[in-house]
mmCIF file of C-alpha atoms and ligand atoms in Angstrom:
data_model
loop_
_atom_site.group_PDB
_atom_site.id
_atom_site.type_symbol
_atom_site.label_atom_id
_atom_site.label_comp_id
_atom_site.label_asym_id
_atom_site.label_seq_id
_atom_site.Cartn_x
_atom_site.Cartn_y
_atom_site.Cartn_z
ATOM 1 C CA MET A 1 0.033 -0.015 -0.018
ATOM 2 C CA ALA A 2 1.401 3.378 -0.970
ATOM 3 C CA ARG A 3 -0.251 6.606 0.240
ATOM 4 C CA VAL A 4 0.354 9.586 -1.738
ATOM 5 C CA TYR A 5 0.594 13.238 -0.388
ATOM 6 C CA ASN A 6 -2.765 14.485 -1.412
ATOM 7 C CA PHE A 7 -2.994 18.294 -1.758
ATOM 8 C CA SER A 8 -6.605 18.225 -2.933
ATOM 9 C CA ALA A 9 -8.752 21.145 -1.939
ATOM 10 C CA GLY A 10 -11.746 18.944 -1.028
ATOM 11 C CA PRO A 11 -12.582 16.302 -0.418
ATOM 12 C CA ALA A 12 -9.229 16.210 1.076
ATOM 13 C CA VAL A 13 -6.531 14.336 3.106
ATOM 14 C CA LEU A 14 -7.717 12.900 6.462
ATOM 15 C CA PRO A 15 -5.572 11.793 9.284
ATOM 16 C CA GLU A 16 -4.127 8.178 8.575
ATOM 17 C CA GLU A 17 -4.868 7.219 12.128
ATOM 18 C CA VAL A 18 -8.454 8.012 11.751
ATOM 19 C CA LEU A 19 -8.846 6.011 8.504
ATOM 20 C CA LYS A 20 -7.090 3.050 10.165
ATOM 21 C CA GLU A 21 -9.447 3.160 13.206
ATOM 22 C CA ALA A 22 -12.453 3.379 10.937
ATOM 23 C CA ALA A 23 -11.228 0.403 9.009
ATOM 24 C CA GLU A 24 -10.663 -1.620 12.211
ATOM 25 C CA GLU A 25 -14.253 -0.775 13.380
ATOM 26 C CA MET A 26 -15.743 -1.313 9.843
ATOM 27 C CA LEU A 27 -17.337 -4.779 10.318
ATOM 28 C CA ASP A 28 -18.067 -4.556 14.057
ATOM 29 C CA TYR A 29 -18.381 -1.285 15.817
ATOM 30 C CA LYS A 30 -17.352 -1.844 19.488
ATOM 31 C CA GLY A 31 -18.639 -5.269 19.731
ATOM 32 C CA CYS A 32 -22.219 -4.437 18.373
ATOM 33 C CA GLY A 33 -21.761 -6.743 15.427
ATOM 34 C CA MET A 34 -22.488 -4.242 12.800
ATOM 35 C CA SER A 35 -20.876 -1.224 11.019
ATOM 36 C CA VAL A 36 -21.775 2.453 11.949
ATOM 37 C CA MET A 37 -23.048 2.518 8.319
ATOM 38 C CA GLU A 38 -25.736 -0.146 9.192
ATOM 39 C CA MET A 39 -26.879 0.914 12.499
ATOM 40 C CA SER A 40 -30.076 2.841 13.303
ATOM 41 C CA HIS A 41 -29.670 6.519 13.867
ATOM 42 C CA ARG A 42 -32.051 6.079 16.769
ATOM 43 C CA SER A 43 -29.792 3.463 18.564
ATOM 44 C CA LYS A 44 -28.017 4.264 21.718
ATOM 45 C CA GLU A 45 -24.635 3.589 19.998
ATOM 46 C CA PHE A 46 -25.255 6.283 17.481
ATOM 47 C CA GLN A 47 -26.621 8.700 19.982
ATOM 48 C CA GLN A 48 -23.435 8.370 21.799
ATOM 49 C CA ILE A 49 -21.379 8.974 18.730
ATOM 50 C CA ILE A 50 -23.196 12.177 17.882
ATOM 51 C CA ASP A 51 -23.247 13.364 21.511
ATOM 52 C CA GLU A 52 -19.434 12.814 21.747
ATOM 53 C CA ALA A 53 -18.809 14.438 18.474
ATOM 54 C CA GLU A 54 -20.745 17.513 19.682
ATOM 55 C CA GLN A 55 -19.062 17.632 22.978
ATOM 56 C CA ASP A 56 -15.607 17.388 21.380
ATOM 57 C CA ILE A 57 -16.183 20.213 18.934
ATOM 58 C CA ARG A 58 -17.641 22.234 21.687
ATOM 59 C CA ASP A 59 -14.437 21.639 23.721
ATOM 60 C CA LEU A 60 -12.056 22.246 20.820
ATOM 61 C CA MET A 61 -13.736 25.614 19.786
ATOM 62 C CA LYS A 62 -14.835 26.633 23.286
ATOM 63 C CA ILE A 63 -18.301 26.957 22.038
ATOM 64 C CA PRO A 64 -20.566 28.847 24.612
ATOM 65 C CA ASP A 65 -23.707 27.077 25.814
ATOM 66 C CA ASN A 66 -26.027 29.619 23.983
ATOM 67 C CA TYR A 67 -24.869 28.337 20.611
ATOM 68 C CA LYS A 68 -26.264 25.125 18.936
ATOM 69 C CA VAL A 69 -24.179 22.841 17.018
ATOM 70 C CA LEU A 70 -26.051 21.236 14.142
ATOM 71 C CA PHE A 71 -24.839 18.452 11.987
ATOM 72 C CA LEU A 72 -26.670 18.626 8.705
ATOM 73 C CA GLN A 73 -26.696 17.523 5.107
ATOM 74 C CA GLY A 74 -26.596 19.483 1.845
ATOM 75 C CA GLY A 75 -23.027 20.823 2.099
ATOM 76 C CA ALA A 76 -22.013 24.347 2.556
ATOM 77 C CA SER A 77 -24.028 25.317 -0.574
ATOM 78 C CA GLN A 78 -27.275 24.347 0.985
ATOM 79 C CA GLN A 79 -26.699 26.989 3.798
ATOM 80 C CA PHE A 80 -26.157 29.668 1.011
ATOM 81 C CA ALA A 81 -30.019 29.579 0.977
ATOM 82 C CA ALA A 82 -30.705 28.463 4.630
ATOM 83 C CA ILE A 83 -28.970 31.596 5.964
ATOM 84 C CA PRO A 84 -30.987 34.226 4.383
ATOM 85 C CA MET A 85 -34.212 32.115 5.039
ATOM 86 C CA ASN A 86 -33.512 31.826 8.711
ATOM 87 C CA LEU A 87 -31.930 35.222 9.294
ATOM 88 C CA LYS A 88 -34.263 37.430 7.305
ATOM 89 C CA LYS A 89 -36.059 40.114 9.307
ATOM 90 C CA ASN A 90 -35.665 43.456 7.634
ATOM 91 C CA GLY A 91 -34.863 41.685 4.315
ATOM 92 C CA LYS A 92 -31.400 42.972 3.619
ATOM 93 C CA ALA A 93 -27.966 41.699 4.108
ATOM 94 C CA ALA A 94 -24.398 42.887 3.462
ATOM 95 C CA TYR A 95 -21.960 40.524 1.707
ATOM 96 C CA ILE A 96 -18.181 40.839 1.372
ATOM 97 C CA ILE A 97 -17.179 39.363 -1.926
ATOM 98 C CA THR A 98 -13.631 37.733 -1.702
ATOM 99 C CA GLY A 99 -14.041 35.035 -4.216
ATOM 100 C CA GLN A 100 -16.298 32.381 -5.882
ATOM 101 C CA TRP A 101 -17.931 31.034 -2.688
ATOM 102 C CA ALA A 102 -18.993 34.439 -1.421
ATOM 103 C CA LYS A 103 -20.164 35.406 -4.899
ATOM 104 C CA LYS A 104 -22.277 32.182 -5.115
ATOM 105 C CA ALA A 105 -23.645 32.735 -1.502
ATOM 106 C CA ALA A 106 -24.551 36.364 -2.351
ATOM 107 C CA ALA A 107 -26.373 35.314 -5.638
ATOM 108 C CA GLU A 108 -28.347 32.552 -3.842
ATOM 109 C CA ALA A 109 -29.213 35.016 -0.925
ATOM 110 C CA GLU A 110 -30.510 37.517 -3.407
ATOM 111 C CA LYS A 111 -33.430 35.148 -4.122
ATOM 112 C CA TYR A 112 -34.691 35.716 -0.653
ATOM 113 C CA LEU A 113 -33.677 39.161 0.413
ATOM 114 C CA GLU A 114 -31.830 42.398 -0.736
ATOM 115 C CA VAL A 115 -28.001 41.905 -0.986
ATOM 116 C CA GLN A 116 -25.708 44.713 -0.701
ATOM 117 C CA ARG A 117 -22.186 43.955 -1.667
ATOM 118 C CA VAL A 118 -20.259 46.169 0.641
ATOM 119 C CA ALA A 119 -16.768 45.325 -0.385
ATOM 120 C CA SER A 120 -15.036 43.149 -3.047
ATOM 121 C CA SER A 121 -11.514 42.129 -4.130
ATOM 122 C CA ALA A 122 -12.810 41.127 -7.743
ATOM 123 C CA ASP A 123 -10.701 43.948 -9.239
ATOM 124 C CA LYS A 124 -7.537 42.092 -8.665
ATOM 125 C CA THR A 125 -8.682 38.462 -9.119
ATOM 126 C CA PHE A 126 -9.350 38.023 -5.451
ATOM 127 C CA SER A 127 -5.779 38.221 -4.499
ATOM 128 C CA TYR A 128 -6.363 40.083 -1.343
ATOM 129 C CA ILE A 129 -8.731 40.887 1.385
ATOM 130 C CA PRO A 130 -10.390 44.337 1.183
ATOM 131 C CA ASP A 131 -10.125 46.685 4.026
ATOM 132 C CA CYS A 132 -13.235 45.976 6.108
ATOM 133 C CA SER A 133 -12.579 48.468 9.038
ATOM 134 C CA ASP A 134 -15.131 51.063 8.119
ATOM 135 C CA LEU A 135 -17.572 49.691 5.546
ATOM 136 C CA ASP A 136 -20.742 51.605 4.523
ATOM 137 C CA ILE A 137 -23.212 49.096 5.985
ATOM 138 C CA ASP A 138 -26.927 50.100 6.457
ATOM 139 C CA ASP A 139 -28.171 50.182 9.843
ATOM 140 C CA ASP A 140 -31.065 47.689 9.105
ATOM 141 C CA VAL A 141 -29.075 44.829 7.522
ATOM 142 C CA ASP A 142 -29.945 41.436 9.106
ATOM 143 C CA TYR A 143 -26.297 40.337 8.900
ATOM 144 C CA VAL A 144 -22.848 40.669 7.459
ATOM 145 C CA TYR A 145 -21.524 37.738 5.493
ATOM 146 C CA ILE A 146 -18.025 36.797 4.868
ATOM 147 C CA CYS A 147 -16.104 33.677 3.425
ATOM 148 C CA GLU A 148 -13.421 33.559 5.974
ATOM 149 C CA ASN A 149 -10.829 31.423 4.002
ATOM 150 C CA ASN A 150 -11.145 31.523 0.268
ATOM 151 C CA THR A 151 -10.343 28.035 -0.789
ATOM 152 C CA ILE A 152 -9.867 28.934 -4.506
ATOM 153 C CA TYR A 153 -7.859 32.086 -4.212
ATOM 154 C CA GLY A 154 -6.010 31.292 -1.027
ATOM 155 C CA THR A 155 -6.732 34.406 1.019
ATOM 156 C CA LYS A 156 -7.975 34.545 4.651
ATOM 157 C CA PHE A 157 -9.441 37.169 6.762
ATOM 158 C CA HIS A 158 -6.714 37.541 9.478
ATOM 159 C CA GLU A 159 -8.856 40.196 11.040
ATOM 160 C CA LEU A 160 -12.659 40.043 11.183
ATOM 161 C CA PRO A 161 -14.634 42.862 9.498
ATOM 162 C CA ASN A 162 -16.134 45.688 11.508
ATOM 163 C CA THR A 163 -19.748 44.738 11.326
ATOM 164 C CA LYS A 164 -20.901 47.847 13.159
ATOM 165 C CA GLY A 165 -22.662 45.773 15.581
ATOM 166 C CA HIS A 166 -24.446 43.474 13.065
ATOM 167 C CA THR A 167 -24.521 39.719 13.222
ATOM 168 C CA LEU A 168 -21.531 38.167 11.474
ATOM 169 C CA VAL A 169 -22.021 35.029 9.376
ATOM 170 C CA ALA A 170 -18.893 33.193 8.275
ATOM 171 C CA ASP A 171 -18.407 30.335 5.902
ATOM 172 C CA VAL A 172 -15.332 28.608 7.410
ATOM 173 C CA SER A 173 -15.419 25.461 5.181
ATOM 174 C CA SER A 174 -11.676 25.637 4.351
ATOM 175 C CA CYS A 175 -10.309 26.796 7.752
ATOM 176 C CA PHE A 176 -12.575 24.927 10.078
ATOM 177 C CA LEU A 177 -10.672 23.828 13.226
ATOM 178 C CA SER A 178 -7.265 24.993 11.745
ATOM 179 C CA GLU A 179 -6.749 27.623 14.590
ATOM 180 C CA PRO A 180 -8.496 28.930 17.693
ATOM 181 C CA ILE A 181 -11.325 31.438 17.108
ATOM 182 C CA ASP A 182 -13.508 33.403 19.362
ATOM 183 C CA VAL A 183 -16.954 31.971 18.752
ATOM 184 C CA GLU A 184 -18.800 34.927 20.446
ATOM 185 C CA LYS A 185 -17.707 37.280 17.622
ATOM 186 C CA TYR A 186 -20.026 35.357 15.127
ATOM 187 C CA GLY A 187 -23.717 34.816 14.986
ATOM 188 C CA VAL A 188 -23.227 31.829 12.628
ATOM 189 C CA ILE A 189 -20.271 29.834 11.773
ATOM 190 C CA TYR A 190 -20.711 27.014 9.146
ATOM 191 C CA GLY A 191 -18.744 24.823 6.895
ATOM 192 C CA GLY A 192 -18.770 21.781 4.819
ATOM 193 C CA VAL A 193 -16.515 19.234 6.505
ATOM 194 C CA GLN A 194 -14.813 17.684 3.507
ATOM 195 C CA LYS A 195 -11.988 20.274 3.541
ATOM 196 C CA ASN A 196 -10.633 19.892 7.073
ATOM 197 C CA ILE A 197 -12.726 17.544 9.121
ATOM 198 C CA GLY A 198 -14.358 14.554 7.359
ATOM 199 C CA PRO A 199 -16.045 13.023 4.491
ATOM 200 C CA ALA A 200 -18.339 15.087 2.142
ATOM 201 C CA GLY A 201 -21.918 15.111 3.061
ATOM 202 C CA VAL A 202 -21.937 16.808 6.362
ATOM 203 C CA VAL A 203 -22.217 20.580 7.070
ATOM 204 C CA ILE A 204 -21.678 21.793 10.555
ATOM 205 C CA VAL A 205 -23.724 24.928 11.594
ATOM 206 C CA ILE A 206 -22.817 26.705 14.817
ATOM 207 C CA VAL A 207 -25.551 29.224 15.466
ATOM 208 C CA ARG A 208 -26.274 31.490 18.495
ATOM 209 C CA GLU A 209 -29.699 30.411 19.787
ATOM 210 C CA ASP A 210 -31.427 33.798 19.655
ATOM 211 C CA LEU A 211 -30.859 33.871 15.925
ATOM 212 C CA ILE A 212 -32.872 30.646 15.351
ATOM 213 C CA PRO A 213 -36.371 32.017 14.437
ATOM 214 C CA GLN A 214 -39.041 30.327 16.707
ATOM 215 C CA GLU A 215 -41.827 31.283 14.252
ATOM 216 C CA VAL A 216 -40.927 29.545 10.956
ATOM 217 C CA ASP A 217 -42.178 31.286 7.812
ATOM 218 C CA ILE A 218 -44.365 29.105 5.778
ATOM 219 C CA SER A 219 -42.164 29.444 2.723
ATOM 220 C CA VAL A 220 -38.959 28.007 4.499
ATOM 221 C CA PRO A 221 -38.810 24.148 3.806
ATOM 222 C CA THR A 222 -38.928 22.150 6.923
ATOM 223 C CA MET A 223 -35.422 20.733 6.382
ATOM 224 C CA LEU A 224 -33.874 24.094 5.965
ATOM 225 C CA ALA A 225 -35.268 25.750 9.135
ATOM 226 C CA TRP A 226 -32.563 25.632 11.769
ATOM 227 C CA LYS A 227 -35.314 25.397 14.405
ATOM 228 C CA THR A 228 -36.344 21.885 12.887
ATOM 229 C CA GLN A 229 -32.847 20.686 13.262
ATOM 230 C CA ALA A 230 -31.935 22.347 16.582
ATOM 231 C CA ASP A 231 -35.132 21.014 18.313
ATOM 232 C CA ALA A 232 -34.419 17.533 17.058
ATOM 233 C CA GLY A 233 -30.645 17.458 18.007
ATOM 234 C CA SER A 234 -29.817 17.034 14.296
ATOM 235 C CA LEU A 235 -31.869 13.889 14.162
ATOM 236 C CA TYR A 236 -35.107 15.265 12.621
ATOM 237 C CA ASN A 237 -34.465 12.798 9.693
ATOM 238 C CA THR A 238 -31.770 10.327 9.077
ATOM 239 C CA PRO A 239 -28.562 12.296 9.378
ATOM 240 C CA PRO A 240 -25.294 11.548 7.567
ATOM 241 C CA CYS A 241 -24.431 9.019 10.214
ATOM 242 C CA TYR A 242 -21.218 7.671 8.920
ATOM 243 C CA GLY A 243 -19.907 11.151 8.206
ATOM 244 C CA ILE A 244 -20.591 12.276 11.615
ATOM 245 C CA TYR A 245 -18.812 9.304 12.994
ATOM 246 C CA ILE A 246 -15.620 10.187 11.116
ATOM 247 C CA CYS A 247 -15.921 13.869 12.097
ATOM 248 C CA GLY A 248 -16.093 12.675 15.783
ATOM 249 C CA LYS A 249 -12.862 10.660 15.155
ATOM 250 C CA VAL A 250 -11.118 13.686 13.689
ATOM 251 C CA PHE A 251 -12.221 15.859 16.697
ATOM 252 C CA GLN A 252 -10.493 13.211 18.946
ATOM 253 C CA TRP A 253 -7.487 13.213 16.790
ATOM 254 C CA ILE A 254 -7.242 17.074 17.063
ATOM 255 C CA LYS A 255 -7.719 16.835 20.809
ATOM 256 C CA LYS A 256 -4.841 14.245 20.931
ATOM 257 C CA MET A 257 -2.728 16.622 18.873
ATOM 258 C CA GLY A 258 -3.052 19.248 21.433
ATOM 259 C CA GLY A 259 -6.223 21.172 20.348
ATOM 260 C CA LEU A 260 -6.455 24.223 18.155
ATOM 261 C CA GLU A 261 -3.432 26.122 19.491
ATOM 262 C CA ALA A 262 -1.282 23.128 18.506
ATOM 263 C CA MET A 263 -3.126 22.958 15.052
ATOM 264 C CA LYS A 264 -2.336 26.597 14.514
ATOM 265 C CA LYS A 265 1.309 26.053 15.242
ATOM 266 C CA HIS A 266 1.590 23.006 13.056
ATOM 267 C CA ASN A 267 -0.239 24.798 10.259
ATOM 268 C CA GLU A 268 1.938 27.867 10.503
ATOM 269 C CA GLU A 269 5.089 25.895 10.379
ATOM 270 C CA LYS A 270 3.808 23.957 7.350
ATOM 271 C CA ALA A 271 2.786 27.094 5.458
ATOM 272 C CA LYS A 272 5.977 28.880 6.303
ATOM 273 C CA ILE A 273 8.005 26.261 4.575
ATOM 274 C CA LEU A 274 6.043 26.656 1.316
ATOM 275 C CA TYR A 275 5.751 30.471 1.435
ATOM 276 C CA ASP A 276 9.496 31.049 2.252
ATOM 277 C CA PHE A 277 10.340 28.792 -0.744
ATOM 278 C CA LEU A 278 7.882 30.781 -2.993
ATOM 279 C CA ASP A 279 9.217 34.040 -1.767
ATOM 280 C CA ASN A 280 12.774 33.028 -2.859
ATOM 281 C CA SER A 281 11.925 31.027 -6.009
ATOM 282 C CA LYS A 282 12.957 32.285 -9.499
ATOM 283 C CA LEU A 283 10.433 30.149 -11.148
ATOM 284 C CA PHE A 284 7.421 29.933 -8.893
ATOM 285 C CA GLN A 285 5.356 32.907 -7.433
ATOM 286 C CA GLY A 286 2.547 32.882 -4.946
ATOM 287 C CA THR A 287 -0.524 34.786 -6.318
ATOM 288 C CA VAL A 288 -1.768 36.344 -2.946
ATOM 289 C CA VAL A 289 -0.711 39.481 -1.276
ATOM 290 C CA PRO A 290 1.527 38.261 1.739
ATOM 291 C CA LYS A 291 -0.565 39.725 4.572
ATOM 292 C CA ASP A 292 -3.736 37.999 3.580
ATOM 293 C CA ARG A 293 -2.209 34.498 2.609
ATOM 294 C CA SER A 294 -4.171 31.504 3.815
ATOM 295 C CA LEU A 295 -2.492 28.820 6.065
ATOM 296 C CA MET A 296 -4.726 26.216 4.227
ATOM 297 C CA ASN A 297 -4.665 26.854 0.529
ATOM 298 C CA VAL A 298 -1.583 28.004 -1.339
ATOM 299 C CA PRO A 299 -1.975 29.000 -5.038
ATOM 300 C CA PHE A 300 1.103 29.620 -7.122
ATOM 301 C CA VAL A 301 2.111 29.847 -10.723
ATOM 302 C CA THR A 302 5.224 29.728 -12.978
ATOM 303 C CA GLY A 303 3.638 32.222 -15.380
ATOM 304 C CA ASN A 304 3.856 29.695 -18.250
ATOM 305 C CA GLU A 305 0.788 27.498 -18.657
ATOM 306 C CA GLU A 306 2.666 24.685 -20.322
ATOM 307 C CA LEU A 307 5.192 24.601 -17.500
ATOM 308 C CA ASP A 308 2.425 24.552 -15.032
ATOM 309 C CA ALA A 309 0.931 21.535 -16.743
ATOM 310 C CA LYS A 310 4.241 19.793 -16.860
ATOM 311 C CA PHE A 311 4.816 20.585 -13.159
ATOM 312 C CA VAL A 312 1.383 19.078 -12.179
ATOM 313 C CA ALA A 313 1.994 15.969 -14.197
ATOM 314 C CA GLU A 314 5.601 15.271 -12.948
ATOM 315 C CA ALA A 315 4.584 16.154 -9.450
ATOM 316 C CA LYS A 316 1.715 13.401 -9.655
ATOM 317 C CA ALA A 317 4.255 10.858 -10.930
ATOM 318 C CA ALA A 318 6.352 11.662 -7.861
ATOM 319 C CA GLY A 319 3.434 10.869 -5.471
ATOM 320 C CA LEU A 320 2.198 14.544 -4.968
ATOM 321 C CA GLU A 321 -1.413 14.495 -6.062
ATOM 322 C CA ASN A 322 -3.925 17.077 -6.875
ATOM 323 C CA LEU A 323 -1.702 20.213 -7.258
ATOM 324 C CA LYS A 324 -3.674 21.481 -10.279
ATOM 325 C CA GLY A 325 -5.183 25.008 -9.514
ATOM 326 C CA HIS A 326 -8.905 25.748 -9.715
ATOM 327 C CA ARG A 327 -10.206 25.883 -13.231
ATOM 328 C CA THR A 328 -11.069 29.736 -12.740
ATOM 329 C CA VAL A 329 -7.343 30.515 -11.607
ATOM 330 C CA GLY A 330 -5.166 28.096 -13.449
ATOM 331 C CA GLY A 331 -1.616 27.416 -12.196
ATOM 332 C CA MET A 332 -1.214 25.218 -9.121
ATOM 333 C CA ARG A 333 -2.848 25.097 -5.634
ATOM 334 C CA ALA A 334 -1.380 23.168 -2.737
ATOM 335 C CA SER A 335 -4.159 22.541 0.085
ATOM 336 C CA ILE A 336 -2.331 21.867 3.201
ATOM 337 C CA TYR A 337 -5.021 21.187 5.754
ATOM 338 C CA ASN A 338 -4.728 20.011 9.286
ATOM 339 C CA ALA A 339 -4.144 16.372 8.325
ATOM 340 C CA MET A 340 -1.269 17.180 5.838
ATOM 341 C CA PRO A 341 1.934 16.337 7.533
ATOM 342 C CA LYS A 342 4.881 18.628 7.595
ATOM 343 C CA GLU A 343 6.846 16.019 5.562
ATOM 344 C CA GLY A 344 4.243 16.260 2.817
ATOM 345 C CA VAL A 345 4.939 19.997 2.517
ATOM 346 C CA GLN A 346 8.742 19.478 2.643
ATOM 347 C CA ALA A 347 8.504 16.756 -0.028
ATOM 348 C CA LEU A 348 6.470 19.321 -2.125
ATOM 349 C CA VAL A 349 9.107 22.065 -1.761
ATOM 350 C CA ASP A 350 11.876 19.502 -2.426
ATOM 351 C CA PHE A 351 10.247 18.519 -5.608
ATOM 352 C CA MET A 352 9.754 22.228 -6.543
ATOM 353 C CA ARG A 353 13.291 22.972 -6.073
ATOM 354 C CA LYS A 354 14.270 20.095 -8.305
ATOM 355 C CA PHE A 355 11.843 21.046 -10.965
ATOM 356 C CA GLU A 356 13.058 24.624 -10.846
ATOM 357 C CA SER A 357 16.703 23.599 -11.284
ATOM 358 C CA GLU A 358 15.641 21.412 -14.317
ATOM 359 C CA ASN A 359 13.449 23.991 -15.948
ATOM 360 C CA MET A 360 15.156 27.278 -15.569
HETATM 361 C C1 PLP B 1 -15.868 23.809 -0.877
HETATM 362 C C2 PLP B 1 -16.478 25.094 -0.399
HETATM 363 C C3 PLP B 1 -17.951 25.252 -0.324
HETATM 364 C C4 PLP B 1 -18.814 24.372 -1.128
HETATM 365 O O1 PLP B 1 -19.100 23.307 -0.249
HETATM 366 P P1 PLP B 1 -20.130 22.090 -0.650
HETATM 367 O O2 PLP B 1 -20.090 21.272 0.702
HETATM 368 O O3 PLP B 1 -19.594 21.412 -1.795
HETATM 369 O O4 PLP B 1 -21.370 22.774 -0.877
HETATM 370 C C5 PLP B 1 -18.357 26.523 0.160
HETATM 371 N N1 PLP B 1 -17.580 27.415 0.724
HETATM 372 C C6 PLP B 1 -16.222 27.197 0.727
HETATM 373 C C7 PLP B 1 -15.343 28.222 1.336
HETATM 374 C C8 PLP B 1 -15.670 25.984 0.210
HETATM 375 O O5 PLP B 1 -14.261 25.843 0.322
#
């Protein structure tokens, strides 16, 4: 068995330990004679799995008691609609456009309320985070929306926007659990888990209780009303059971690694290896303004499309997979999520150095 270093943006690398444990428990979960895939979501075994998963993410992120944690289906994209549906009061929201995912979220929200695009970095291909310290935000917006880490462009809000007292909603799909955050600064934190936490098919929504409308508008589908899911402990219908089980194992793994402080340190060390190399390379350049660089997604180019394609192909042959950039950006992108070991990033940089010397 040969495992590659997988730099995919998502679905993405998971901790090998977690995969092995899941494999060991595949046929017989803790003596119950069946796989987690086969068990009732109403069984006491599964209830314990979801309860422990919730407690572990609460511990890791220090989530206050007045926030609900929901394990849902439909991916992050489903929440693009659920967010305006649940948060709409005055019928207006402010969106900060820092890439494709924010753009898509804003376009979806526009079906349900008025969207004000209060800042954007589209003018420079989303290679930076706009100054959000003093935005022109109307007093009556229901919320301010950001995509905190831009998976495609490789930028990250290192400082949250000044929302002028409005509820902050953040899509954290590609930076979930990568570093400590102050949950109380947000009204809603959500993300698809397939970038940094688990298998595709689960989206985690962390929402402050007072933001969950108790009177659900008749036009909101039952499944998209956070109240439905919050009241039922994420078990209104059959949840993505196996996915939640793997998420739980990843939470345990992060705890064992030392929690989010340790993750941050680990991620900073890894990213530094790659950014230091890019900053000194004669062939490769990073595409993001240094102060806004993501620790998770690192896009880079040679400036020559043929050479980029050659690099991606040769890297793959060397066991470094999924380095092709997003179709809208081109070039390369290395996603170096929590589960990517430092050795993987080192192997990538060694390979880039060799490629550079052969192609300059
Ligand atoms: C991948 C991604 C999405 C889309 O996630 P789905 O679960 O496929 O809907 C949304 N936002 C961000 C930031 C992403 O990285």
